[in-house]
Amino acid sequence: MKKKLLVVVAATVVASSAMAQSAFEGFYGQLGVGYENNSFGSRTLDVSAGGGHTGTGGALSAPSSSGGGFSGAIGLGYNLSVAPQWLIGIGADYSPTSTTTSTQLLVTCSGCDGTNNYKVNNRYSVYLTPGYEVDKDKLVYLKAGYSGENVTWQPQGTAASVASQSKTASGYVVGLGYKQLIDKNIYVFGEGNYYSYSSNNVSSTSGSQAVTQAQTPSAYQFLVGLGYKF
């Protein structure tokens, strides 16, 4: 009798564990495409005296620069069931695409203008994704973690004599997403992300011209895509 009872209890535990396991639990890989917009706000610039430059002698506010375009991301991660309908995940993604912002006035010279823009590429993120199963094949999740990207400052016109510079910007990503299984292992997803990075400086000199800029990058991104759960 005791053996039968133990068998029944064991079978119940196994069945309960099987029922508790989410269809989204485990490793996954995904590919998304969509749109992103990058913005450089809180911009200040300092242009040295010489060469007939206006606005010399200290930091000046500068107009923001922004630009949008095609975006893509490759992601990998793992989801773990922590309670009925609840999961916690860890993931990482990389964006191989690049976006160039609008051209803005950098400095006015005697009879000439210098302009600049920014190129953003090589964005990567590492994050946590707490999620909730709406039902057995639908998952909504939040996203929060660390992000970095490469920013290239690109002077043009008269300012082209000042060398372009690349820097790595560090910050955070927060987002909201939805996944739906269309097969046992294949799912579609949609995701919206916001990125914010710390202010960084670029500076260079060429002859009598010296330019120092500070700017604060941020971006928003919308993706749709296809994934595979292993």
Coordinates of C-alpha atoms in Angstrom, one line a residue:
M1 CA 0.0 0.0 0.0
K2 CA 2.8 2.4 0.9
K3 CA 4.6 1.6 -2.4
K4 CA 1.4 2.4 -4.3
L5 CA 1.0 5.7 -2.4
L6 CA 4.6 6.7 -3.2
V7 CA 4.1 5.9 -6.8
V8 CA 0.9 8.0 -6.9
V9 CA 2.7 10.9 -5.2
A10 CA 5.7 10.7 -7.5
A11 CA 3.5 10.6 -10.6
T12 CA 1.5 13.6 -9.3
V13 CA 4.7 15.6 -8.7
V14 CA 6.0 14.7 -12.2
A15 CA 2.7 15.6 -13.8
S16 CA 2.6 18.9 -11.9
S17 CA 6.1 19.8 -12.9
A18 CA 5.3 19.0 -16.6
M19 CA 2.2 21.3 -16.3
A20 CA 4.2 24.1 -14.6
Q21 CA 6.8 24.1 -17.3
S22 CA 6.2 26.9 -19.8
A23 CA 6.3 26.4 -23.6
F24 CA 8.7 29.4 -23.6
E25 CA 11.1 28.0 -21.1
G26 CA 14.6 27.2 -22.5
F27 CA 17.2 28.7 -24.9
Y28 CA 16.1 30.8 -27.8
G29 CA 17.5 32.7 -30.8
Q30 CA 15.8 35.4 -32.8
L31 CA 16.1 37.9 -35.6
G32 CA 14.2 41.2 -35.7
V33 CA 13.9 44.1 -38.2
G34 CA 12.2 47.4 -38.0
Y35 CA 12.8 51.2 -37.4
E36 CA 14.9 53.2 -35.0
N37 CA 15.5 56.9 -34.4
N38 CA 18.7 58.2 -32.8
S39 CA 18.9 61.6 -31.1
F40 CA 21.7 63.7 -29.7
G41 CA 20.4 66.2 -27.2
S42 CA 21.9 68.5 -24.6
R43 CA 24.6 69.4 -27.1
T44 CA 27.2 72.0 -26.3
L45 CA 30.2 73.1 -28.3
D46 CA 33.3 75.2 -27.6
V47 CA 35.2 76.6 -30.6
S48 CA 38.6 78.2 -30.1
A49 CA 39.5 81.7 -31.3
G50 CA 41.1 82.0 -34.7
G51 CA 40.1 81.7 -38.3
G52 CA 37.2 84.2 -37.9
H53 CA 35.0 81.8 -36.0
T54 CA 31.9 83.2 -34.3
G55 CA 30.7 82.2 -30.9
T56 CA 34.2 81.7 -29.4
G57 CA 35.3 81.9 -25.8
G58 CA 33.2 79.2 -24.0
A59 CA 30.6 76.6 -24.3
L60 CA 27.5 77.3 -26.4
S61 CA 24.3 75.4 -26.7
A62 CA 23.9 73.6 -30.0
P63 CA 20.8 72.3 -31.8
S64 CA 19.9 68.7 -31.3
S65 CA 20.6 66.2 -34.1
S66 CA 18.5 63.2 -34.9
G67 CA 17.9 60.7 -37.6
G68 CA 16.0 57.5 -38.2
G69 CA 16.1 54.5 -40.5
F70 CA 16.1 50.7 -40.9
S71 CA 17.1 48.7 -37.8
G72 CA 17.8 45.1 -37.1
A73 CA 18.9 43.0 -34.2
I74 CA 20.1 39.4 -33.6
G75 CA 19.3 38.1 -30.1
L76 CA 20.0 35.0 -27.9
G77 CA 18.7 34.2 -24.5
Y78 CA 17.3 31.8 -21.9
N79 CA 13.9 31.8 -20.1
L80 CA 13.3 30.0 -16.8
S81 CA 9.8 29.3 -15.2
V82 CA 9.7 30.7 -11.7
A83 CA 6.0 30.3 -11.0
P84 CA 2.8 29.3 -12.9
Q85 CA 2.6 31.7 -15.9
W86 CA 5.7 33.7 -14.8
L87 CA 9.2 33.5 -16.3
I88 CA 12.5 35.3 -15.8
G89 CA 14.9 35.5 -18.7
I90 CA 18.4 36.7 -19.5
G91 CA 19.4 37.8 -23.0
A92 CA 21.8 39.6 -25.2
D93 CA 21.4 41.2 -28.7
Y94 CA 23.5 42.9 -31.3
S95 CA 22.5 45.4 -34.0
P96 CA 24.6 45.3 -37.2
T97 CA 22.8 48.2 -38.8
S98 CA 23.9 51.9 -38.7
T99 CA 22.0 55.2 -38.7
T100 CA 23.2 58.7 -39.6
T101 CA 21.6 61.7 -38.0
S102 CA 20.7 65.0 -39.7
T103 CA 23.4 67.5 -40.5
Q104 CA 23.6 70.5 -38.1
L105 CA 25.6 73.7 -38.0
L106 CA 28.8 73.3 -36.1
V107 CA 30.4 76.7 -36.5
T108 CA 30.2 79.8 -38.6
C109 CA 33.4 81.1 -40.2
S110 CA 34.2 84.2 -42.2
G111 CA 32.5 83.4 -45.5
C112 CA 32.0 79.7 -44.8
D113 CA 30.1 77.3 -42.6
G114 CA 31.1 74.1 -40.8
T115 CA 28.6 71.3 -40.2
N116 CA 28.5 67.9 -38.6
N117 CA 26.4 64.8 -38.1
Y118 CA 26.7 61.5 -36.2
K119 CA 26.8 57.9 -37.2
V120 CA 25.5 55.2 -34.8
N121 CA 26.4 51.5 -35.2
N122 CA 27.5 48.4 -33.3
R123 CA 24.9 48.6 -30.6
Y124 CA 24.8 45.7 -28.1
S125 CA 22.7 45.0 -25.0
V126 CA 22.6 42.6 -22.1
Y127 CA 19.3 42.5 -20.2
L128 CA 16.8 40.7 -18.0
T129 CA 13.3 39.9 -19.3
P130 CA 10.6 39.1 -16.7
G131 CA 7.6 37.7 -18.5
Y132 CA 4.0 36.7 -18.0
E133 CA 2.2 34.0 -20.1
V134 CA -1.2 35.3 -21.2
D135 CA -1.9 31.7 -22.2
K136 CA 0.1 28.7 -23.2
D137 CA 1.4 30.2 -26.5
K138 CA 1.4 34.0 -25.7
L139 CA 4.0 35.8 -23.6
V140 CA 4.4 39.5 -22.7
Y141 CA 7.6 40.7 -21.2
L142 CA 9.6 43.6 -19.9
K143 CA 13.2 44.3 -20.8
A144 CA 15.8 46.1 -18.8
G145 CA 19.6 46.1 -18.8
Y146 CA 22.9 47.5 -20.0
S147 CA 23.6 48.8 -23.5
G148 CA 26.5 50.2 -25.5
E149 CA 27.0 51.7 -29.0
N150 CA 29.6 53.2 -31.2
V151 CA 29.1 56.9 -32.0
T152 CA 31.2 58.5 -34.8
W153 CA 31.3 62.3 -35.0
Q154 CA 31.5 63.4 -38.6
P155 CA 32.5 67.0 -39.3
Q156 CA 31.8 68.3 -42.8
G157 CA 32.3 71.4 -45.0
T158 CA 34.8 73.8 -43.4
A159 CA 34.9 71.6 -40.3
A160 CA 36.0 68.6 -42.3
S161 CA 39.6 69.7 -41.6
V162 CA 38.8 68.6 -38.0
A163 CA 39.2 64.8 -37.9
S164 CA 36.2 62.6 -37.3
Q165 CA 36.2 60.6 -34.1
S166 CA 34.5 57.5 -32.8
K167 CA 33.6 56.8 -29.2
T168 CA 31.7 54.1 -27.2
A169 CA 28.6 55.4 -25.4
S170 CA 27.4 53.4 -22.4
G171 CA 23.9 53.4 -20.9
Y172 CA 20.7 51.4 -20.4
V173 CA 17.9 49.9 -22.4
V174 CA 14.2 49.4 -21.3
G175 CA 11.6 47.8 -23.4
L176 CA 8.3 46.0 -23.8
G177 CA 7.7 42.9 -26.0
Y178 CA 5.3 40.2 -27.0
K179 CA 5.9 36.7 -28.3
Q180 CA 3.5 34.2 -29.8
L181 CA 4.2 30.6 -30.7
I182 CA 3.1 29.6 -34.2
D183 CA 4.6 26.1 -33.9
K184 CA 6.1 24.0 -31.1
N185 CA 9.5 25.8 -31.4
I186 CA 8.9 28.8 -33.7
Y187 CA 7.5 32.1 -32.6
V188 CA 6.9 35.6 -33.9
F189 CA 7.5 38.7 -31.7
G190 CA 7.2 42.4 -31.6
E191 CA 9.3 44.7 -29.4
G192 CA 9.7 48.4 -28.5
N193 CA 12.9 49.6 -26.9
Y194 CA 14.2 52.9 -25.5
Y195 CA 18.0 53.5 -25.1
S196 CA 19.6 56.2 -23.1
Y197 CA 23.4 56.9 -22.9
S198 CA 25.7 59.0 -20.8
S199 CA 27.0 62.2 -22.1
N200 CA 30.4 62.0 -23.9
N201 CA 32.8 64.5 -25.4
V202 CA 34.7 64.7 -28.7
S203 CA 37.4 67.2 -29.4
S204 CA 40.0 67.9 -32.1
T205 CA 42.2 70.6 -33.6
S206 CA 43.3 71.6 -37.0
G207 CA 45.5 74.7 -37.4
S208 CA 43.9 77.6 -35.6
Q209 CA 40.6 75.7 -35.3
A210 CA 39.8 73.7 -32.1
V211 CA 36.3 72.2 -31.5
T212 CA 35.1 70.4 -28.4
Q213 CA 31.6 69.0 -28.3
A214 CA 29.5 67.3 -25.6
Q215 CA 26.3 65.4 -26.4
T216 CA 23.9 63.0 -24.9
P217 CA 22.8 60.1 -27.2
S218 CA 19.4 58.4 -26.9
A219 CA 17.3 56.2 -29.3
Y220 CA 14.0 54.4 -29.6
Q221 CA 13.5 51.3 -31.7
F222 CA 10.6 49.1 -32.9
L223 CA 11.2 45.6 -34.1
V224 CA 9.2 42.6 -35.4
G225 CA 10.7 39.3 -36.1
L226 CA 10.9 35.5 -35.9
G227 CA 12.5 33.3 -33.2
Y228 CA 13.3 29.7 -32.5
K229 CA 13.0 28.1 -29.0
F230 CA 15.4 25.2 -28.5

